[in-house]
Amino acid sequence: VQLQASGGGLVQAGGSLFLSCVASGRIFSSSFMGWFRQAADKEREFVAGIRWGVGNRYYADFAKGRFIISRDTAKNTVTLQMNSLKSEDTAVYYCGRAPGGYSTRDADFRSWGQGTLVTVSS
């Protein structure tokens, strides 16, 4: 499975962006799809994830109430709606697939997309 992320860009603080991740190939229902981000000089961190089969959603504390992760199984797509963006949200955002199910550890994810840059100006 290959993943292609898109939707990043430059936005002012308080604004919104919509990220999309399209997967080529079959995603098994046991998979867990996640969004991570990596800011300059920082480790990659979990943002949000969703169980592909049943759709349960999980968020990092900083994302709760501002970001919404969704999936469209017919289109093999995972999306991330980001609202009320802050300068500290500036990072490269990646989507990944964890074939073993729920995880917030990037080591458990495979098939990383190339990332999409989100820049939030204050």
Short mmCIF file of N, CA, C and O in Angstrom, two decimals:
data_model
loop_
_atom_site.label_atom_id
_atom_site.label_comp_id
_atom_site.label_asym_id
_atom_site.label_seq_id
_atom_site.Cartn_x
_atom_site.Cartn_y
_atom_site.Cartn_z
N VAL A 1 0.84 -1.18 0.00
CA VAL A 1 0.00 0.00 0.00
C VAL A 1 0.88 1.24 0.00
O VAL A 1 1.78 1.37 0.82
N GLN A 2 0.61 2.14 -0.91
CA GLN A 2 1.31 3.41 -0.94
C GLN A 2 0.34 4.52 -0.58
O GLN A 2 -0.84 4.47 -0.92
N LEU A 3 0.86 5.52 0.11
CA LEU A 3 0.03 6.61 0.59
C LEU A 3 0.50 7.93 -0.01
O LEU A 3 1.70 8.18 -0.12
N GLN A 4 -0.45 8.75 -0.36
CA GLN A 4 -0.16 10.06 -0.96
C GLN A 4 -0.92 11.11 -0.18
O GLN A 4 -2.15 11.16 -0.24
N ALA A 5 -0.18 11.96 0.52
CA ALA A 5 -0.79 13.02 1.31
C ALA A 5 -0.77 14.33 0.54
O ALA A 5 0.16 14.61 -0.22
N SER A 6 -1.78 15.14 0.77
CA SER A 6 -1.86 16.44 0.12
C SER A 6 -2.71 17.38 0.97
O SER A 6 -3.35 16.95 1.93
N GLY A 7 -2.69 18.66 0.60
CA GLY A 7 -3.55 19.63 1.25
C GLY A 7 -2.85 20.63 2.13
O GLY A 7 -3.48 21.55 2.64
N GLY A 8 -1.56 20.47 2.33
CA GLY A 8 -0.84 21.43 3.14
C GLY A 8 -0.73 22.79 2.47
O GLY A 8 -1.09 22.94 1.31
N GLY A 9 -0.26 23.75 3.23
CA GLY A 9 -0.09 25.08 2.68
C GLY A 9 0.17 26.08 3.78
O GLY A 9 0.45 25.72 4.92
N LEU A 10 0.07 27.35 3.40
CA LEU A 10 0.30 28.46 4.32
C LEU A 10 -1.05 29.02 4.75
O LEU A 10 -1.90 29.33 3.90
N VAL A 11 -1.23 29.16 6.04
CA VAL A 11 -2.49 29.69 6.57
C VAL A 11 -2.20 30.56 7.77
O VAL A 11 -1.20 30.35 8.48
N GLN A 12 -3.04 31.53 8.01
CA GLN A 12 -2.88 32.39 9.17
C GLN A 12 -3.39 31.68 10.43
O GLN A 12 -4.27 30.81 10.36
N ALA A 13 -2.86 32.07 11.54
CA ALA A 13 -3.33 31.52 12.81
C ALA A 13 -4.84 31.73 12.94
O ALA A 13 -5.36 32.79 12.59
N GLY A 14 -5.51 30.70 13.42
CA GLY A 14 -6.97 30.73 13.50
C GLY A 14 -7.67 30.16 12.29
O GLY A 14 -8.88 29.92 12.33
N GLY A 15 -6.93 29.94 11.24
CA GLY A 15 -7.50 29.43 10.01
C GLY A 15 -7.62 27.91 10.01
O GLY A 15 -7.35 27.24 11.02
N SER A 16 -8.01 27.38 8.86
CA SER A 16 -8.24 25.94 8.73
C SER A 16 -7.55 25.39 7.49
O SER A 16 -7.30 26.11 6.52
N LEU A 17 -7.25 24.10 7.56
CA LEU A 17 -6.73 23.37 6.41
C LEU A 17 -7.33 21.98 6.42
O LEU A 17 -7.67 21.44 7.49
N PHE A 18 -7.40 21.40 5.23
CA PHE A 18 -7.96 20.06 5.07
C PHE A 18 -6.92 19.19 4.39
O PHE A 18 -6.53 19.45 3.25
N LEU A 19 -6.45 18.20 5.10
CA LEU A 19 -5.46 17.29 4.55
C LEU A 19 -6.13 16.00 4.09
O LEU A 19 -7.08 15.52 4.72
N SER A 20 -5.59 15.46 3.02
CA SER A 20 -6.13 14.23 2.47
C SER A 20 -5.01 13.23 2.23
O SER A 20 -3.89 13.62 1.88
N CYS A 21 -5.31 11.97 2.42
CA CYS A 21 -4.33 10.90 2.21
C CYS A 21 -5.02 9.78 1.45
O CYS A 21 -5.97 9.18 1.96
N VAL A 22 -4.55 9.55 0.23
CA VAL A 22 -5.14 8.51 -0.61
C VAL A 22 -4.23 7.30 -0.62
O VAL A 22 -3.01 7.43 -0.80
N ALA A 23 -4.82 6.15 -0.43
CA ALA A 23 -4.06 4.90 -0.41
C ALA A 23 -4.29 4.12 -1.69
O ALA A 23 -5.43 4.01 -2.17
N SER A 24 -3.20 3.60 -2.22
CA SER A 24 -3.32 2.69 -3.36
C SER A 24 -3.21 1.28 -2.83
O SER A 24 -2.37 0.98 -2.01
N GLY A 25 -4.09 0.42 -3.26
CA GLY A 25 -4.07 -0.93 -2.74
C GLY A 25 -5.08 -1.10 -1.62
O GLY A 25 -5.60 -0.13 -1.07
N ARG A 26 -5.30 -2.35 -1.26
CA ARG A 26 -6.31 -2.65 -0.27
C ARG A 26 -5.83 -2.36 1.14
O ARG A 26 -4.70 -2.69 1.50
N ILE A 27 -6.71 -1.77 1.93
CA ILE A 27 -6.45 -1.55 3.35
C ILE A 27 -7.35 -2.50 4.12
O ILE A 27 -8.58 -2.43 4.01
N PHE A 28 -6.77 -3.39 4.88
CA PHE A 28 -7.55 -4.36 5.63
C PHE A 28 -8.26 -3.67 6.79
O PHE A 28 -7.77 -2.69 7.35
N SER A 29 -9.40 -4.23 7.15
CA SER A 29 -10.23 -3.60 8.18
C SER A 29 -9.53 -3.55 9.53
O SER A 29 -9.87 -2.73 10.38
N SER A 30 -8.56 -4.39 9.75
CA SER A 30 -7.83 -4.39 11.02
C SER A 30 -6.78 -3.28 11.09
O SER A 30 -6.20 -3.05 12.15
N SER A 31 -6.57 -2.58 10.00
CA SER A 31 -5.54 -1.54 9.97
C SER A 31 -5.96 -0.31 10.75
O SER A 31 -7.15 -0.03 10.91
N PHE A 32 -4.96 0.40 11.18
CA PHE A 32 -5.16 1.68 11.87
C PHE A 32 -4.43 2.74 11.05
O PHE A 32 -3.23 2.61 10.79
N MET A 33 -5.16 3.75 10.66
CA MET A 33 -4.60 4.83 9.84
C MET A 33 -4.35 6.04 10.72
O MET A 33 -5.21 6.43 11.52
N GLY A 34 -3.17 6.62 10.57
CA GLY A 34 -2.84 7.73 11.44
C GLY A 34 -2.21 8.91 10.73
O GLY A 34 -1.62 8.77 9.66
N TRP A 35 -2.38 10.05 11.33
CA TRP A 35 -1.66 11.26 10.92
C TRP A 35 -0.63 11.58 11.99
O TRP A 35 -0.93 11.56 13.18
N PHE A 36 0.56 11.85 11.54
CA PHE A 36 1.66 12.28 12.40
C PHE A 36 2.17 13.62 11.88
O PHE A 36 1.87 14.02 10.76
N ARG A 37 2.98 14.26 12.68
CA ARG A 37 3.61 15.49 12.21
C ARG A 37 5.01 15.58 12.77
O ARG A 37 5.32 15.00 13.82
N GLN A 38 5.83 16.29 12.04
CA GLN A 38 7.20 16.50 12.47
C GLN A 38 7.59 17.94 12.22
O GLN A 38 7.66 18.38 11.06
N ALA A 39 7.81 18.66 13.29
CA ALA A 39 8.29 20.03 13.19
C ALA A 39 9.80 20.03 13.12
O ALA A 39 10.45 19.04 13.44
N ALA A 40 10.36 21.15 12.71
CA ALA A 40 11.81 21.25 12.58
C ALA A 40 12.49 20.95 13.91
O ALA A 40 12.07 21.45 14.95
N ASP A 41 13.48 20.09 13.86
CA ASP A 41 14.29 19.74 15.03
C ASP A 41 13.50 19.04 16.12
O ASP A 41 13.89 19.08 17.29
N LYS A 42 12.39 18.42 15.73
CA LYS A 42 11.60 17.68 16.72
C LYS A 42 11.31 16.28 16.22
O LYS A 42 11.42 15.99 15.01
N GLU A 43 10.93 15.41 17.13
CA GLU A 43 10.56 14.05 16.77
C GLU A 43 9.19 14.04 16.11
O GLU A 43 8.37 14.94 16.33
N ARG A 44 8.97 13.02 15.31
CA ARG A 44 7.64 12.87 14.71
C ARG A 44 6.67 12.47 15.81
O ARG A 44 6.99 11.61 16.64
N GLU A 45 5.49 13.08 15.81
CA GLU A 45 4.54 12.82 16.87
C GLU A 45 3.16 12.49 16.30
O GLU A 45 2.78 12.96 15.23
N PHE A 46 2.44 11.70 17.05
CA PHE A 46 1.09 11.29 16.69
C PHE A 46 0.15 12.49 16.78
O PHE A 46 0.18 13.26 17.74
N VAL A 47 -0.74 12.60 15.78
CA VAL A 47 -1.74 13.66 15.77
C VAL A 47 -3.13 13.08 15.96
O VAL A 47 -3.87 13.48 16.85
N ALA A 48 -3.48 12.14 15.10
CA ALA A 48 -4.82 11.54 15.14
C ALA A 48 -4.78 10.21 14.41
O ALA A 48 -3.95 10.00 13.53
N GLY A 49 -5.70 9.33 14.77
CA GLY A 49 -5.76 8.05 14.09
C GLY A 49 -7.18 7.52 14.07
O GLY A 49 -8.04 7.98 14.85
N ILE A 50 -7.41 6.57 13.18
CA ILE A 50 -8.75 6.02 13.02
C ILE A 50 -8.65 4.55 12.66
O ILE A 50 -7.81 4.14 11.86
N ARG A 51 -9.49 3.76 13.29
CA ARG A 51 -9.55 2.34 12.95
C ARG A 51 -10.26 2.20 11.60
O ARG A 51 -11.41 2.67 11.46
N TRP A 52 -9.60 1.58 10.66
CA TRP A 52 -10.14 1.54 9.31
C TRP A 52 -11.48 0.83 9.24
O TRP A 52 -12.39 1.26 8.55
N GLY A 53 -11.63 -0.25 9.97
CA GLY A 53 -12.84 -1.04 9.88
C GLY A 53 -14.04 -0.40 10.55
O GLY A 53 -15.10 -0.25 9.94
N VAL A 54 -13.90 0.01 11.79
CA VAL A 54 -15.06 0.48 12.55
C VAL A 54 -15.11 2.00 12.69
O VAL A 54 -16.13 2.54 13.10
N GLY A 55 -14.02 2.67 12.38
CA GLY A 55 -14.05 4.12 12.37
C GLY A 55 -13.81 4.80 13.70
O GLY A 55 -14.00 6.02 13.79
N ASN A 56 -13.42 4.07 14.74
CA ASN A 56 -13.12 4.72 16.02
C ASN A 56 -11.97 5.71 15.84
O ASN A 56 -10.98 5.39 15.19
N ARG A 57 -12.11 6.86 16.45
CA ARG A 57 -11.14 7.94 16.28
C ARG A 57 -10.37 8.20 17.57
O ARG A 57 -10.91 8.10 18.67
N TYR A 58 -9.13 8.60 17.41
CA TYR A 58 -8.24 8.89 18.53
C TYR A 58 -7.44 10.15 18.21
O TYR A 58 -7.04 10.36 17.06
N TYR A 59 -7.20 10.94 19.25
CA TYR A 59 -6.51 12.22 19.04
C TYR A 59 -5.45 12.45 20.10
O TYR A 59 -5.63 12.07 21.27
N ALA A 60 -4.38 13.10 19.70
CA ALA A 60 -3.45 13.64 20.68
C ALA A 60 -4.15 14.78 21.42
O ALA A 60 -5.08 15.39 20.89
N ASP A 61 -3.70 15.04 22.62
CA ASP A 61 -4.36 16.08 23.43
C ASP A 61 -4.41 17.41 22.71
O ASP A 61 -5.42 18.14 22.78
N PHE A 62 -3.34 17.77 22.01
CA PHE A 62 -3.30 19.08 21.36
C PHE A 62 -4.26 19.16 20.18
O PHE A 62 -4.59 20.24 19.71
N ALA A 63 -4.73 18.01 19.69
CA ALA A 63 -5.62 17.99 18.53
C ALA A 63 -7.10 17.93 18.92
O ALA A 63 -7.96 18.25 18.10
N LYS A 64 -7.37 17.52 20.13
CA LYS A 64 -8.76 17.36 20.55
C LYS A 64 -9.51 18.70 20.49
O LYS A 64 -9.02 19.72 20.95
N GLY A 65 -10.68 18.65 19.90
CA GLY A 65 -11.49 19.84 19.79
C GLY A 65 -11.15 20.74 18.62
O GLY A 65 -11.90 21.69 18.33
N ARG A 66 -10.03 20.49 17.97
CA ARG A 66 -9.63 21.32 16.83
C ARG A 66 -9.53 20.53 15.53
O ARG A 66 -9.82 21.05 14.45
N PHE A 67 -9.08 19.29 15.62
CA PHE A 67 -8.86 18.46 14.43
C PHE A 67 -9.90 17.35 14.37
O PHE A 67 -10.35 16.84 15.40
N ILE A 68 -10.26 16.96 13.16
CA ILE A 68 -11.18 15.86 12.96
C ILE A 68 -10.61 14.92 11.90
O ILE A 68 -10.33 15.34 10.77
N ILE A 69 -10.45 13.66 12.29
CA ILE A 69 -9.98 12.65 11.34
C ILE A 69 -11.18 11.86 10.85
O ILE A 69 -12.10 11.55 11.62
N SER A 70 -11.17 11.56 9.56
CA SER A 70 -12.25 10.78 8.96
C SER A 70 -11.66 9.83 7.94
O SER A 70 -10.52 10.00 7.50
N ARG A 71 -12.46 8.86 7.55
CA ARG A 71 -12.03 7.98 6.47
C ARG A 71 -13.19 7.66 5.56
O ARG A 71 -14.35 7.67 5.98
N ASP A 72 -12.87 7.43 4.32
CA ASP A 72 -13.85 7.03 3.32
C ASP A 72 -13.33 5.71 2.73
O ASP A 72 -12.41 5.71 1.92
N THR A 73 -13.94 4.62 3.16
CA THR A 73 -13.43 3.32 2.74
C THR A 73 -13.64 3.07 1.25
O THR A 73 -12.86 2.35 0.63
N ALA A 74 -14.66 3.67 0.68
CA ALA A 74 -14.92 3.49 -0.75
C ALA A 74 -13.85 4.18 -1.59
O ALA A 74 -13.51 3.72 -2.68
N LYS A 75 -13.33 5.29 -1.07
CA LYS A 75 -12.32 6.04 -1.81
C LYS A 75 -10.92 5.79 -1.29
O LYS A 75 -9.96 6.42 -1.76
N ASN A 76 -10.79 4.90 -0.31
CA ASN A 76 -9.47 4.60 0.25
C ASN A 76 -8.75 5.86 0.72
O ASN A 76 -7.55 6.06 0.47
N THR A 77 -9.49 6.71 1.41
CA THR A 77 -8.97 8.02 1.77
C THR A 77 -9.13 8.28 3.26
O THR A 77 -10.17 7.95 3.85
N VAL A 78 -8.12 8.88 3.84
CA VAL A 78 -8.17 9.36 5.22
C VAL A 78 -7.95 10.87 5.17
O VAL A 78 -7.04 11.34 4.46
N THR A 79 -8.74 11.60 5.91
CA THR A 79 -8.63 13.06 5.88
C THR A 79 -8.42 13.61 7.28
O THR A 79 -8.73 12.95 8.28
N LEU A 80 -7.91 14.81 7.33
CA LEU A 80 -7.71 15.50 8.59
C LEU A 80 -8.15 16.94 8.43
O LEU A 80 -7.49 17.71 7.73
N GLN A 81 -9.25 17.28 9.04
CA GLN A 81 -9.73 18.66 9.06
C GLN A 81 -9.09 19.35 10.25
O GLN A 81 -9.27 18.90 11.39
N MET A 82 -8.35 20.41 9.98
CA MET A 82 -7.65 21.12 11.04
C MET A 82 -8.20 22.53 11.16
O MET A 82 -8.17 23.30 10.20
N ASN A 83 -8.73 22.85 12.32
CA ASN A 83 -9.33 24.15 12.59
C ASN A 83 -8.58 24.87 13.69
O ASN A 83 -7.80 24.25 14.43
N SER A 84 -8.81 26.14 13.80
CA SER A 84 -8.19 26.96 14.85
C SER A 84 -6.69 26.73 14.91
O SER A 84 -6.11 26.50 15.99
N LEU A 85 -6.07 26.78 13.78
CA LEU A 85 -4.64 26.46 13.71
C LEU A 85 -3.79 27.49 14.46
O LEU A 85 -4.12 28.68 14.50
N LYS A 86 -2.71 26.99 15.03
CA LYS A 86 -1.79 27.80 15.79
C LYS A 86 -0.40 27.71 15.15
O LYS A 86 -0.11 26.77 14.41
N SER A 87 0.45 28.64 15.49
CA SER A 87 1.79 28.63 14.92
C SER A 87 2.53 27.34 15.28
O SER A 87 3.33 26.83 14.49
N GLU A 88 2.25 26.80 16.44
CA GLU A 88 2.92 25.57 16.86
C GLU A 88 2.43 24.34 16.10
O GLU A 88 2.98 23.24 16.29
N ASP A 89 1.42 24.49 15.27
CA ASP A 89 0.98 23.38 14.41
C ASP A 89 1.83 23.29 13.14
O ASP A 89 1.66 22.36 12.35
N THR A 90 2.70 24.23 12.94
CA THR A 90 3.56 24.22 11.77
C THR A 90 4.45 22.98 11.77
O THR A 90 5.17 22.72 12.74
N ALA A 91 4.37 22.19 10.72
CA ALA A 91 5.11 20.93 10.65
C ALA A 91 4.84 20.28 9.29
O ALA A 91 3.96 20.72 8.55
N VAL A 92 5.60 19.24 9.02
CA VAL A 92 5.26 18.36 7.89
C VAL A 92 4.35 17.28 8.45
O VAL A 92 4.67 16.63 9.45
N TYR A 93 3.22 17.11 7.80
CA TYR A 93 2.23 16.14 8.24
C TYR A 93 2.30 14.89 7.36
O TYR A 93 2.33 15.00 6.13
N TYR A 94 2.32 13.74 8.01
CA TYR A 94 2.42 12.46 7.32
C TYR A 94 1.22 11.58 7.66
O TYR A 94 0.72 11.63 8.79
N CYS A 95 0.82 10.80 6.70
CA CYS A 95 -0.15 9.75 7.01
C CYS A 95 0.57 8.41 6.94
O CYS A 95 1.54 8.24 6.20
N GLY A 96 0.10 7.51 7.75
CA GLY A 96 0.72 6.19 7.81
C GLY A 96 -0.31 5.12 8.11
O GLY A 96 -1.43 5.41 8.55
N ARG A 97 0.10 3.90 7.89
CA ARG A 97 -0.78 2.76 8.13
C ARG A 97 -0.12 1.80 9.09
O ARG A 97 1.03 1.40 8.88
N ALA A 98 -0.85 1.46 10.15
CA ALA A 98 -0.37 0.46 11.11
C ALA A 98 -1.14 -0.82 10.88
O ALA A 98 -2.31 -0.91 11.27
N PRO A 99 -0.53 -1.80 10.26
CA PRO A 99 -1.26 -3.03 9.95
C PRO A 99 -1.67 -3.82 11.17
O PRO A 99 -2.62 -4.62 11.11
N GLY A 100 -1.01 -3.58 12.29
CA GLY A 100 -1.33 -4.34 13.49
C GLY A 100 -2.44 -3.75 14.33
O GLY A 100 -2.78 -4.30 15.38
N GLY A 101 -2.99 -2.65 13.90
CA GLY A 101 -4.07 -2.04 14.66
C GLY A 101 -3.63 -0.80 15.40
O GLY A 101 -2.57 -0.22 15.14
N TYR A 102 -4.44 -0.42 16.37
CA TYR A 102 -4.22 0.84 17.09
C TYR A 102 -2.80 0.99 17.59
O TYR A 102 -2.23 0.09 18.22
N SER A 103 -2.25 2.18 17.36
CA SER A 103 -0.94 2.54 17.90
C SER A 103 -0.74 4.04 17.75
O SER A 103 -1.28 4.64 16.82
N THR A 104 0.03 4.60 18.64
CA THR A 104 0.44 6.00 18.51
C THR A 104 1.95 6.09 18.32
O THR A 104 2.50 7.19 18.35
N ARG A 105 2.60 4.96 18.14
CA ARG A 105 4.06 4.92 17.95
C ARG A 105 4.38 4.86 16.47
O ARG A 105 3.91 3.97 15.76
N ASP A 106 5.20 5.77 16.01
CA ASP A 106 5.47 5.78 14.56
C ASP A 106 6.19 4.52 14.10
O ASP A 106 6.11 4.16 12.94
N ALA A 107 6.86 3.82 15.01
CA ALA A 107 7.55 2.59 14.64
C ALA A 107 6.59 1.50 14.20
O ALA A 107 6.98 0.56 13.50
N ASP A 108 5.33 1.61 14.59
CA ASP A 108 4.34 0.59 14.24
C ASP A 108 3.66 0.86 12.91
O ASP A 108 2.85 0.06 12.44
N PHE A 109 3.98 2.00 12.32
CA PHE A 109 3.33 2.39 11.07
C PHE A 109 4.20 2.03 9.88
O PHE A 109 5.43 2.11 9.93
N ARG A 110 3.52 1.69 8.80
CA ARG A 110 4.19 1.37 7.55
C ARG A 110 3.63 2.28 6.46
O ARG A 110 2.70 3.02 6.66
N SER A 111 4.16 2.17 5.32
CA SER A 111 3.60 2.82 4.13
C SER A 111 3.43 4.32 4.33
O SER A 111 2.38 4.89 4.01
N TRP A 112 4.43 4.97 4.83
CA TRP A 112 4.33 6.41 5.04
C TRP A 112 4.20 7.13 3.69
O TRP A 112 4.86 6.80 2.73
N GLY A 113 3.33 8.15 3.70
CA GLY A 113 3.28 9.03 2.54
C GLY A 113 4.46 9.98 2.59
O GLY A 113 5.25 9.98 3.54
N GLN A 114 4.59 10.84 1.59
CA GLN A 114 5.75 11.71 1.47
C GLN A 114 5.65 12.93 2.38
O GLN A 114 6.63 13.62 2.57
N GLY A 115 4.49 13.19 2.95
CA GLY A 115 4.32 14.32 3.83
C GLY A 115 3.84 15.55 3.09
O GLY A 115 4.11 15.75 1.91
N THR A 116 3.13 16.39 3.81
CA THR A 116 2.67 17.65 3.26
C THR A 116 2.92 18.75 4.30
O THR A 116 2.63 18.57 5.48
N LEU A 117 3.50 19.85 3.85
CA LEU A 117 3.93 20.90 4.75
C LEU A 117 2.77 21.83 5.11
O LEU A 117 2.09 22.36 4.24
N VAL A 118 2.61 22.03 6.41
CA VAL A 118 1.63 22.98 6.93
C VAL A 118 2.39 24.09 7.63
O VAL A 118 3.18 23.81 8.55
N THR A 119 2.16 25.31 7.21
CA THR A 119 2.81 26.47 7.81
C THR A 119 1.73 27.41 8.31
O THR A 119 0.88 27.86 7.53
N VAL A 120 1.78 27.71 9.60
CA VAL A 120 0.79 28.60 10.21
C VAL A 120 1.50 29.88 10.63
O VAL A 120 2.41 29.84 11.47
N SER A 121 1.11 30.98 10.06
CA SER A 121 1.74 32.26 10.37
C SER A 121 0.96 32.95 11.50
O SER A 121 -0.26 32.91 11.54
N SER A 122 1.71 33.55 12.40
CA SER A 122 1.07 34.22 13.54
C SER A 122 0.86 35.68 13.28
O SER A 122 1.31 36.24 12.28
#
